[in-house]
Coordinates of C-alpha atoms in Angstrom, one line a residue:
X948 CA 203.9 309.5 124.2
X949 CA 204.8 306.9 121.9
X950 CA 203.3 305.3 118.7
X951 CA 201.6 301.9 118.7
X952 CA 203.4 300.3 115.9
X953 CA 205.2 297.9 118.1
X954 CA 207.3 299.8 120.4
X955 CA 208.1 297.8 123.3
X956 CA 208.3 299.3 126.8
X957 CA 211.1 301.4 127.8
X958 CA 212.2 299.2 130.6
X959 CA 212.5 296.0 128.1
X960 CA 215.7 294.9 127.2
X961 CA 217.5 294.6 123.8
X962 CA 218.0 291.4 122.7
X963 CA 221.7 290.0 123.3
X964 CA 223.1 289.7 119.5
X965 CA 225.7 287.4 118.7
X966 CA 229.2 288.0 118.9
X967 CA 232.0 286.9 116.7
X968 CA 235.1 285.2 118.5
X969 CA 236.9 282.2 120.1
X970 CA 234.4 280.3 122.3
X971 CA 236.7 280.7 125.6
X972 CA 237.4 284.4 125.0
X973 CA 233.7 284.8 124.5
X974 CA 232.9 282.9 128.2
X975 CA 235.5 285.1 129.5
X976 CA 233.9 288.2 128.5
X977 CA 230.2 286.8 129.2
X978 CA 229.3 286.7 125.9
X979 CA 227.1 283.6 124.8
X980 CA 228.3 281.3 122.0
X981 CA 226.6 280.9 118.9
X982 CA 225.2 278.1 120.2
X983 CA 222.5 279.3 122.3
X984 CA 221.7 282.5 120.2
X985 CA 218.4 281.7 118.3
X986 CA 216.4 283.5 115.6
X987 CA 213.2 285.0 116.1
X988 CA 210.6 283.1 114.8
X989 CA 209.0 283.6 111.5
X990 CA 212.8 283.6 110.0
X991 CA 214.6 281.1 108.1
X992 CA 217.1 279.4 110.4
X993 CA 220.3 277.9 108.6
X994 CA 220.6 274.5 107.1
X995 CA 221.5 271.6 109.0
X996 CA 225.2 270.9 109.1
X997 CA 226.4 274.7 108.1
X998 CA 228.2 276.2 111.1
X999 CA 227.9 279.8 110.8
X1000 CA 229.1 283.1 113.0
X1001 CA 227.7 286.3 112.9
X1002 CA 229.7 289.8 112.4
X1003 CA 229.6 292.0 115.2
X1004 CA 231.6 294.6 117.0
X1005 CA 233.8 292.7 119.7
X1006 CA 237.2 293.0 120.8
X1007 CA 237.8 289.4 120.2
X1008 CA 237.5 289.0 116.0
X1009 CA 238.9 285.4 115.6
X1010 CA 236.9 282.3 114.2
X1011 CA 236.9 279.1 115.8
X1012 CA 238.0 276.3 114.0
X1013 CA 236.1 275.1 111.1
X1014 CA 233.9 278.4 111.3
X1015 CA 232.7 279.9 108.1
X1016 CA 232.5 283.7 108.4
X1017 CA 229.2 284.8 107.7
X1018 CA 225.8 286.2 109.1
X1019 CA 224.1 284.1 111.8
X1020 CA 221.5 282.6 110.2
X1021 CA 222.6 283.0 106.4
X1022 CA 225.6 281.1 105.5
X1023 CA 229.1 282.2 104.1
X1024 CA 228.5 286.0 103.3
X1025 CA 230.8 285.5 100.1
X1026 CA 227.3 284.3 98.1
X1027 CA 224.8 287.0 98.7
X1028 CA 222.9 286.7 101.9
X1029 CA 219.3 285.8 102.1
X1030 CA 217.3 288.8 103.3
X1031 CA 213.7 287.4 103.9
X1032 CA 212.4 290.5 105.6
X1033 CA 214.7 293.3 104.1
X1034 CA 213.1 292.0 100.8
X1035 CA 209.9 293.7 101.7
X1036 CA 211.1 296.8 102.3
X1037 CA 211.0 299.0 99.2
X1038 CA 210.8 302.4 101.1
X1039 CA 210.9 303.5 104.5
X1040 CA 207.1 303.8 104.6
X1041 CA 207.5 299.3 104.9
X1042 CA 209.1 299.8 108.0
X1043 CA 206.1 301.3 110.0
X1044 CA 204.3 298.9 110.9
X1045 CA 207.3 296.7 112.0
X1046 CA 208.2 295.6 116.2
X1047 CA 211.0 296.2 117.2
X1048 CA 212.3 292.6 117.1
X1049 CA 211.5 293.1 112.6
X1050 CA 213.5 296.2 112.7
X1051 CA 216.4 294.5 114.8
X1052 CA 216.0 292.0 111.9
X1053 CA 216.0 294.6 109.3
X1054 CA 219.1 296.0 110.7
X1055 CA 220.4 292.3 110.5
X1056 CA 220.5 291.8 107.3
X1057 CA 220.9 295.3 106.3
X1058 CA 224.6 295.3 107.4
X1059 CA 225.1 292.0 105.7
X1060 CA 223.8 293.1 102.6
X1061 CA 225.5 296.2 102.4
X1062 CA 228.9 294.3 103.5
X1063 CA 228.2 292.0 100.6
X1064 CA 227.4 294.9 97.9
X1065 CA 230.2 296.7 98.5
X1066 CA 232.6 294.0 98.8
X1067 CA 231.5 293.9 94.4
X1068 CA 231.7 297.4 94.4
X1069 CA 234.3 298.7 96.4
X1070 CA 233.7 302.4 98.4
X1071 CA 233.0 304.0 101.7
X1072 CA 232.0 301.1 104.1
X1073 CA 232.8 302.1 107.6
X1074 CA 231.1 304.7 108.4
X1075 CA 228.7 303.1 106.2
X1076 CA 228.6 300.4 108.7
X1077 CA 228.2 301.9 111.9
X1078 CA 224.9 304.3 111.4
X1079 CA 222.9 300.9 110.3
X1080 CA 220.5 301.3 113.4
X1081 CA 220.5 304.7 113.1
X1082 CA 219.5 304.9 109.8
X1083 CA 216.6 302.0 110.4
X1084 CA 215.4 304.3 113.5
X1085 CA 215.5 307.8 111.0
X1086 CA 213.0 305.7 108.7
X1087 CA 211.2 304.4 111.5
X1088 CA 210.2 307.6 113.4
X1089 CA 210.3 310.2 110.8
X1090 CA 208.3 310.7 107.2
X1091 CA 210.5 310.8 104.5
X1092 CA 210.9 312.7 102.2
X1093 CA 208.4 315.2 104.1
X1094 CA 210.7 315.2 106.7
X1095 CA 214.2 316.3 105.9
X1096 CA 217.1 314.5 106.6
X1097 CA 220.7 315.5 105.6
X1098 CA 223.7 312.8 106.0
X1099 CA 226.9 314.9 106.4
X1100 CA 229.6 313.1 105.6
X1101 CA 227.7 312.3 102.5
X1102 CA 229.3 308.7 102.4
X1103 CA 227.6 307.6 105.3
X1104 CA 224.4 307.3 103.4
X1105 CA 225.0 303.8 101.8
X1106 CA 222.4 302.3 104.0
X1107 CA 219.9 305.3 103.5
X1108 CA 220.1 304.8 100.0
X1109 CA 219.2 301.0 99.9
X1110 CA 216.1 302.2 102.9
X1111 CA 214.8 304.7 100.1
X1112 CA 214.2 302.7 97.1
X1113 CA 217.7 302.1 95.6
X1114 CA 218.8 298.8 97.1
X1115 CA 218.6 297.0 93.9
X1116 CA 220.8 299.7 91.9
X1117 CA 223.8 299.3 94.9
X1118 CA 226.1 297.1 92.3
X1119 CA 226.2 300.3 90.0
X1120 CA 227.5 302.4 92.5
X1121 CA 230.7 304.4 91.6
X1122 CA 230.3 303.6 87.9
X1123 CA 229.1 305.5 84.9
X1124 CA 225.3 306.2 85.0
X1125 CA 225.2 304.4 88.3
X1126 CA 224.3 305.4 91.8
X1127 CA 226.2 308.2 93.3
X1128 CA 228.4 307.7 96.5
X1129 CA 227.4 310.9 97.9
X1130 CA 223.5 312.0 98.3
X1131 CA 222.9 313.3 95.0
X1132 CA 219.7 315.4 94.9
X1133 CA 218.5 314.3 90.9
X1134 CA 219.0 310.4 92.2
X1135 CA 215.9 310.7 94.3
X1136 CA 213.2 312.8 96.2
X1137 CA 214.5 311.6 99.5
X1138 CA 218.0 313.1 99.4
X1139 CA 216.9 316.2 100.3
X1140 CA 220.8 318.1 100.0
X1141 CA 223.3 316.9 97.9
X1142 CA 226.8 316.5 100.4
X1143 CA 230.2 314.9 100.3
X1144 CA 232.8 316.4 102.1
X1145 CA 231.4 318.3 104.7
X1146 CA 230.5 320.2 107.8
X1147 CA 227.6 321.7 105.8
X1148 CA 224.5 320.0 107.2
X1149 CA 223.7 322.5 110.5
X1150 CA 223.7 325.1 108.0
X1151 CA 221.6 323.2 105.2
X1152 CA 219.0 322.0 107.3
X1153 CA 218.8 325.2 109.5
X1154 CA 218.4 326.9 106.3
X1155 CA 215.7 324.3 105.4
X1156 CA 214.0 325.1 108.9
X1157 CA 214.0 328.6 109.0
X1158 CA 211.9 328.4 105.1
X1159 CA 209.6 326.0 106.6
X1160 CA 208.7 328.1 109.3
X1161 CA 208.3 331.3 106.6
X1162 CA 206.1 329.1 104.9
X1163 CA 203.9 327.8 107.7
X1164 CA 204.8 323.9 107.3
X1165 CA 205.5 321.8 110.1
X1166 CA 208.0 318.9 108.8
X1167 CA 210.9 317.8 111.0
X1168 CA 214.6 319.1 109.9
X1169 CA 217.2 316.7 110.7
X1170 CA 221.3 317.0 110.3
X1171 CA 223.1 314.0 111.2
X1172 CA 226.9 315.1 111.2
X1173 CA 229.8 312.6 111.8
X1174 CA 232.7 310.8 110.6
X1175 CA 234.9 313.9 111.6
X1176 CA 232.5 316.4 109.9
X1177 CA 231.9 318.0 113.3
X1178 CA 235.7 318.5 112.8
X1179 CA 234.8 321.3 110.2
X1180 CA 234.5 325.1 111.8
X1181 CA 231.3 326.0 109.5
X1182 CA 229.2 323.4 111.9
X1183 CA 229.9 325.5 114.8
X1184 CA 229.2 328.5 112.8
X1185 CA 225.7 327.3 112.4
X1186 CA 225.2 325.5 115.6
X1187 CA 226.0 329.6 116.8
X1188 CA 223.8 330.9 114.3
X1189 CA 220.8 328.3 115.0
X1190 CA 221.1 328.4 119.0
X1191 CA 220.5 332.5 118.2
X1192 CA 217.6 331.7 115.8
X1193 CA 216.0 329.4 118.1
X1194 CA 214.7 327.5 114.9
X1195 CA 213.0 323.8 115.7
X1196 CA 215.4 321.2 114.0
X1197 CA 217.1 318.0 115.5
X1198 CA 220.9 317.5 114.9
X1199 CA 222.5 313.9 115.5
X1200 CA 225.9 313.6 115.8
X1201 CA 227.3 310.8 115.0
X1202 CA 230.2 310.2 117.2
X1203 CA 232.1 307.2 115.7
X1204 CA 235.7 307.8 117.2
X1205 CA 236.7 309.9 114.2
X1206 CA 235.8 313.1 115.7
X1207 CA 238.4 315.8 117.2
X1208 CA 236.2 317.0 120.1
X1209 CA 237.7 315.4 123.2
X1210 CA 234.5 312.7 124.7
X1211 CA 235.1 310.6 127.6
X1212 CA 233.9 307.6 124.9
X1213 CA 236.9 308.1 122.4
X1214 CA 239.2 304.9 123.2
X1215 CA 237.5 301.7 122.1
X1216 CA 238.6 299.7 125.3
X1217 CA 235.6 301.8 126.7
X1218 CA 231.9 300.6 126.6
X1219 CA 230.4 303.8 124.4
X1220 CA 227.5 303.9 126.8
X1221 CA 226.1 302.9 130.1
X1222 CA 222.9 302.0 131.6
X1223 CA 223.1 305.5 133.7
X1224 CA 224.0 307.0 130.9
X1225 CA 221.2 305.8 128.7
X1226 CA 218.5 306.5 131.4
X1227 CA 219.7 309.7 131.3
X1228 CA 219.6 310.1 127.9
X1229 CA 216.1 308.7 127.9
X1230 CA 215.4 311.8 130.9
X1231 CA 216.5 314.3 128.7
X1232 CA 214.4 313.5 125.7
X1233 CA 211.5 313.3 127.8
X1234 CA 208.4 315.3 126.9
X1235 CA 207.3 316.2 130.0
X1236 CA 210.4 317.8 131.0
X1237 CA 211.7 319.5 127.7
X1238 CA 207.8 321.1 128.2
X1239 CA 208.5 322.4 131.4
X1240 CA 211.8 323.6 130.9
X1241 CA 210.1 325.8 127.9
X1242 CA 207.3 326.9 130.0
X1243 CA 209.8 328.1 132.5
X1244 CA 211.8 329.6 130.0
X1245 CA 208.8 331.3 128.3
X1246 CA 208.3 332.7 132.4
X1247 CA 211.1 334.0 132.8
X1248 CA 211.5 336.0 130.1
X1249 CA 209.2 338.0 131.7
X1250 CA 211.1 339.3 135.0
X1251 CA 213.9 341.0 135.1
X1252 CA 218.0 340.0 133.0
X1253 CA 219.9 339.5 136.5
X1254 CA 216.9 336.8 137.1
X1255 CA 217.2 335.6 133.5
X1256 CA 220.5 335.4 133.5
X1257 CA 220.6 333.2 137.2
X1258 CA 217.8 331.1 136.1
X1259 CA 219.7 330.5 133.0
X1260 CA 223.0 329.0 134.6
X1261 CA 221.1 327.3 137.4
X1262 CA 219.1 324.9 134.4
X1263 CA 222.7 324.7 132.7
X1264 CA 223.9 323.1 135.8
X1265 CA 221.3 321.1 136.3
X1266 CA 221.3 319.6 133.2
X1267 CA 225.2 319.0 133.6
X1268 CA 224.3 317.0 136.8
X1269 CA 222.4 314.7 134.3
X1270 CA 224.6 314.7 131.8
X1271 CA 228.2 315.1 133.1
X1272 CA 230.8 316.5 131.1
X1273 CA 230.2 317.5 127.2
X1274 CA 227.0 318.9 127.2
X1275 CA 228.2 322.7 128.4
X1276 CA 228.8 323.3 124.7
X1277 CA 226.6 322.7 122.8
X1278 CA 224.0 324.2 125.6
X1279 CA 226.8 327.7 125.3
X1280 CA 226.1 327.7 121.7
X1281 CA 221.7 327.5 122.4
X1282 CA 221.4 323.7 121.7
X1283 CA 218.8 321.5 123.7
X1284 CA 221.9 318.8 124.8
X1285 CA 220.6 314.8 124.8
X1286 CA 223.4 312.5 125.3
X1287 CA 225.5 310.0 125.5
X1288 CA 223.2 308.0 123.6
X1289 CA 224.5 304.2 122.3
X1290 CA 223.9 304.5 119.0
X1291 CA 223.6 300.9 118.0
X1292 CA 220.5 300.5 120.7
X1293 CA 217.7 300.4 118.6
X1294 CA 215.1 300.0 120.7
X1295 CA 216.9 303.6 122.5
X1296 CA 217.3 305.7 119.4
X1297 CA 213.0 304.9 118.5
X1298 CA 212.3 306.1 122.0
X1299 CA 214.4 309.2 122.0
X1300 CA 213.5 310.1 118.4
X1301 CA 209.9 309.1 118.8
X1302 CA 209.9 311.4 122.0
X1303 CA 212.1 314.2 120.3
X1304 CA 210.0 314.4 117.5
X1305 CA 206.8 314.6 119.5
X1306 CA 207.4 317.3 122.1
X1307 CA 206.5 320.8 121.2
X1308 CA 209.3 323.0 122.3
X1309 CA 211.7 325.9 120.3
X1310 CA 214.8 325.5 119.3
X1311 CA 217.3 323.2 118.1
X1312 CA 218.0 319.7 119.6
X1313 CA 221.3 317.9 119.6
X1314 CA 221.5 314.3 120.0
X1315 CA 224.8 313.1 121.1
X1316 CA 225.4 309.3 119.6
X1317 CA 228.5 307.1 120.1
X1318 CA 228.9 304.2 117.4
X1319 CA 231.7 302.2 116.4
X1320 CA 232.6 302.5 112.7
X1321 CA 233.1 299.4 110.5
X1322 CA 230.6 297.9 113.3
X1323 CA 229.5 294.3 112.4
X1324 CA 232.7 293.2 109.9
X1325 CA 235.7 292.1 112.0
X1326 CA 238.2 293.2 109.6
X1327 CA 237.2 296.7 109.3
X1328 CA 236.7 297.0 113.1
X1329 CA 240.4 295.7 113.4
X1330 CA 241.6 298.1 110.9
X1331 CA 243.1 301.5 111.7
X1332 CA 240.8 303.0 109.0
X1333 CA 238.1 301.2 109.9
X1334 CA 237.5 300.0 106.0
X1335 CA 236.6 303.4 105.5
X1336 CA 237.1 303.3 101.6
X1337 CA 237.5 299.9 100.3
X1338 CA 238.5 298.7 96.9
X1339 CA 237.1 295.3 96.0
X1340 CA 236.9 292.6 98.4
X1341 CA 236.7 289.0 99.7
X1342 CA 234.0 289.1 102.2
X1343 CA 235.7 285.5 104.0
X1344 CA 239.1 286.4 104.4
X1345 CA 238.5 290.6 104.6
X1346 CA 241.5 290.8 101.6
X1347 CA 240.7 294.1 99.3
X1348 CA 241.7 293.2 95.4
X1349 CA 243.9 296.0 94.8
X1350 CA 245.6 296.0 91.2
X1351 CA 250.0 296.2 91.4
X1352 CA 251.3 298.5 89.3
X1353 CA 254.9 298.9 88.7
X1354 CA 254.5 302.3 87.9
X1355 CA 254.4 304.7 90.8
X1356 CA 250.9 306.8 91.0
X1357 CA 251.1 311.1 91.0
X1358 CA 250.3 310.6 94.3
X1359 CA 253.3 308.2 95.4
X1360 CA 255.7 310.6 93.6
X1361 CA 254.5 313.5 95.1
X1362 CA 255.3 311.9 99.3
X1363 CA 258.7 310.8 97.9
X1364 CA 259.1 314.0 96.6
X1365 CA 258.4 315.6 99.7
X1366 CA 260.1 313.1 101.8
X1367 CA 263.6 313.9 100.0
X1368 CA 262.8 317.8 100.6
X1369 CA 262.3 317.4 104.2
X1370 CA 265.2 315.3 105.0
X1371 CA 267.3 318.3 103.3
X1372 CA 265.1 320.9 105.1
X1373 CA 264.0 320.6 108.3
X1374 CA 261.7 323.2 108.4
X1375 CA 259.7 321.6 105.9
X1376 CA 256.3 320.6 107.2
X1377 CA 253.4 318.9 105.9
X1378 CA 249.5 319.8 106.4
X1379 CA 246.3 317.9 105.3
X1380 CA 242.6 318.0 106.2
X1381 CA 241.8 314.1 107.3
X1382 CA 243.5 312.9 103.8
X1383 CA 246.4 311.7 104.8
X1384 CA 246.2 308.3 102.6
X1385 CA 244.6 310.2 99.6
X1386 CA 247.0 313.0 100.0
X1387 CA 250.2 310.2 100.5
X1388 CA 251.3 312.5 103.6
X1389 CA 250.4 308.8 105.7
X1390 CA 254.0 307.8 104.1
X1391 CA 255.5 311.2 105.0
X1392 CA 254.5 310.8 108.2
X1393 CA 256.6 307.3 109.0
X1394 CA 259.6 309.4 108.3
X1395 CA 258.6 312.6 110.0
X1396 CA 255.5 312.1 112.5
X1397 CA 256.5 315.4 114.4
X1398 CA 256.1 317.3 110.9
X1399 CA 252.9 316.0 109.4
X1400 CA 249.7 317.8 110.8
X1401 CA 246.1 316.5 110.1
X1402 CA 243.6 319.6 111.0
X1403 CA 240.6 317.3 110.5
X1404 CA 237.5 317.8 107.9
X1405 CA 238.4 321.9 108.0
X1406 CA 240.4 323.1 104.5
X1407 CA 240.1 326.7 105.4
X1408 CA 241.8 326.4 108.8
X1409 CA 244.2 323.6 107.1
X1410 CA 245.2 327.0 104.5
X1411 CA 245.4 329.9 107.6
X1412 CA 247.4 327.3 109.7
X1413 CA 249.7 327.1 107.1
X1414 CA 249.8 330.7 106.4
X1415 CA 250.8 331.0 110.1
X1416 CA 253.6 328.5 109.8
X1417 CA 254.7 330.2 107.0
X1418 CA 255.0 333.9 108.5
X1419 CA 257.4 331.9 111.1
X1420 CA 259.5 330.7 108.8
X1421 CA 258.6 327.3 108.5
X1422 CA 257.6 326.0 104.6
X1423 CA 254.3 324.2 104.9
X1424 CA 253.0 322.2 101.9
X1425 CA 249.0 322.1 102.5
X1426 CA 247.5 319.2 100.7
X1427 CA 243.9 319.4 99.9
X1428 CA 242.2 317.4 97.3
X1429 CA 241.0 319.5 94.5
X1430 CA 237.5 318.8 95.0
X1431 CA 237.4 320.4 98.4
X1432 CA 239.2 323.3 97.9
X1433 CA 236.5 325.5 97.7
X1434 CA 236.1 324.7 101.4
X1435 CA 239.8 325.9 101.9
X1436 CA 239.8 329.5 100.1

């Protein structure tokens, strides 16, 4: 069922991480201090005298007195962190023959070096942020680049990037000649579709699956969609069109409380996952079972529709018992439903992958995981964007190193603009597709919340809504950046 590279059993526990906070909030939410958190051994522990806290999702994001913000175990994170065993991994073949303790480690210092790196650079770090175990589980269970694996919003991929060979190019990203924020097909062999803005994976990598199947290979197709791509019509349009093929691929979505569909996991006072929910996750991916729900699918196809048809809703229901609302559909549109899955479990995402990957059904899978963007760096999980594009910035204090300028940008004259139209008009409205900082509508909006509409990650139905409003009466300005406008016409 399971490799033996050092996967532990499923009933072990993940190791308690360490929490950044106050040390009575943390005894009040039965949390251990720093204190009693040690390192496993074989890893450099921190000198004598340096007091140290490590970065981690928690409600509480305050420092005790005389704390330095930093990674447990690596000092002030302003200095670039010592990464003794993220060092030796080049490509994601290194990870292989890592436990699942190492990978926990690699994870560790993956999110402190990429905090650090992009704190020189400045870009997407957020979203970047919270698919860190994810991405370390991808490399871990699947083959790259054999297997395919398309990041969708492209600017989740920092940490694939640094997984796949180009750790050590990270301070050129977003300059000339440098790495690309996006995945960039030319930069390397294991970005396997080039994709920014969004909602095109399903349709990529089902694409990709249907011409490996014409052409008698057997690699694995994976989309993982999030950051509000799901928000994006085309996805649905190929989760329709690949439930009707019936083509083997695995889509992850990446649920990271930027997405539109309505989940029981969307407010952040919530735990993202419980232990019933993960054993059920864990039932769902299961081998044995996915098998025998194709053998009795394969069965009765044979009798008669009315008996199809019953047999049909009766496994829908079933598998709604397990999974309680959300899974109808994606099962309605053909797709295997696993989920909720926490996605910053490692030791969970290796099983369920591992056992994903190894069962021999048809048809696509979708893996339902719930993560917390800007995961790991206080100030981006207490920011309403979540960090999710960054200028420069002091790792210690969280304060981006934005240039003033006296002179107003395009983009400042255009709200202002539009501001002064709407207060003479009030059927002016304004529409944008998850821009509203890029777009300036975020300033419209503190002067006219009831007339500012963000569609999400979907230009086209951004343009038609508009066109409706429009045909009312009402005169909608649609703001869509000029890069993903194609989407939109």
């Amino acid at each position: 069922m399971f490799t033996s590279r050092g996967l532990p059993s499923l009933s072990a526990c993940v190791r308690d991480d360490v929490f950044l906070g106050r040390g009575n909030r943390l005894r009040q939410n039965g949390l251990r201090p720093l204190s009693n958190v040690g390192i496993s051994s074989g890893f450099p522990r921190r000198p004598p005298g340096r007091r140290c806290c490590a970065i981690r999702a928690n409600s509480s994001s305050e420092l005790e007195d005389g704390q330095i913000e930093g990674i447990e175990g690596y000092g002030a994170i302003s200095t670039k962190p010592a990464t003794p065993l993220l060092d030796t991994v080049n490509f994601p073949v290194h990870l292989k023959n890592l436990a699942v303790e190492q990978l926990q480690q690699v994870a560790k210092e993956l999110r402190a070096d990429l905090i650090y790196n992009v704190s020189q650079t400045g870009g997407h770090l957020g979203s970047s942020l919270g698919v860190v175990e994810l991405t370390v589980a991808l490399n871990y269970v699947f083959d790259q680049p054999n297997d395919r694996i398309i990041w969708d919003v492209g600017h989740q991929a920092y940490p694939h990037k640094m997984l796949t060979g180009r750790r050590d190019r990270m301070n050129t990203m977003r300059q000339t000649n440098g790495l690309s924020p996006f995945t960039k097909r030319s930069e390397s062999p294991f970005d396997c579709f080039g994709a920014g803005h969004s909602s095109t994976s399903i349709s990529a990598g089902l694409g990709m699956a249907v011409a490996r199947d014409m052409q008698g290979r057997s690699n694995h197709v994976i989309a993982v969609i999030g950051d509000g791509a799901i928000t994006g019509g085309m996805a649905y349009e190929a989760m329709n069109n690949a439930g009707y093929l019936d083509t083997n691929m695995i889509i992850i979505l990446n649920d990271n409380q930027q997405v539109s569909l309505p989940t029981q996991y969307n407010s952040l006072n919530q735990d993202p996952v419980g232990a019933l929910s993960s054993t059920f996750a864990r039932l769902q991916s299961s081998k044995p079972l996915r098998e025998l729900r194709e053998s009795a699918k394969a069965i009765t196809k044979q009798m008669p529709v009315p008996v199809q048809e019953v047999t049909a809703k009766v496994d829908e229901y079933a598998r709604g018992m397990i999974s309680g609302s959300g899974s109808t559909l994606f099962e309605e549109l053909g797709l295997y439903y696993i989920g909720t899955v926490d996605g910053h479990n490692l030791q969970d995402l290796i099983a369920i992958l591992e056992e994903v990957k190894s069962t021999r059904s048809v048809g696509p899978v979708l893996i339902h995981i719930v993560t917390e963007k800007g995961r790991g760096y206080s100030y981006a999980e207490a920011a309403q964007d979540k960090y999710h594009g960054v200028s420069t910035f002091d790792v210690a204090s969280g304060k981006q190193k934005k240039s003033v300028s006296v002179i107003p940008t395009y983009t400042q004259m255009f709200a202002d603009a539009l501001i002064g139209e709407a207060g003479l008009n009030e059927n002016v409205v304004a529409v944008h597709a998850a821009m509203g900082g890029g777009t300036g509508l975020n300033h419209f909006e503190k002067f006219f919340a009831d007339r500012t509409f963000d569609v999400g990650i979907a230009e086209q139905h951004a343009v038609t809504f508009s066109a409706g409003l429009a045909v009312e009466g009402l005169k909608p300005v649609c703001t869509i950046y000029s890069t993903f406008f194609a989407a939109g016409v």
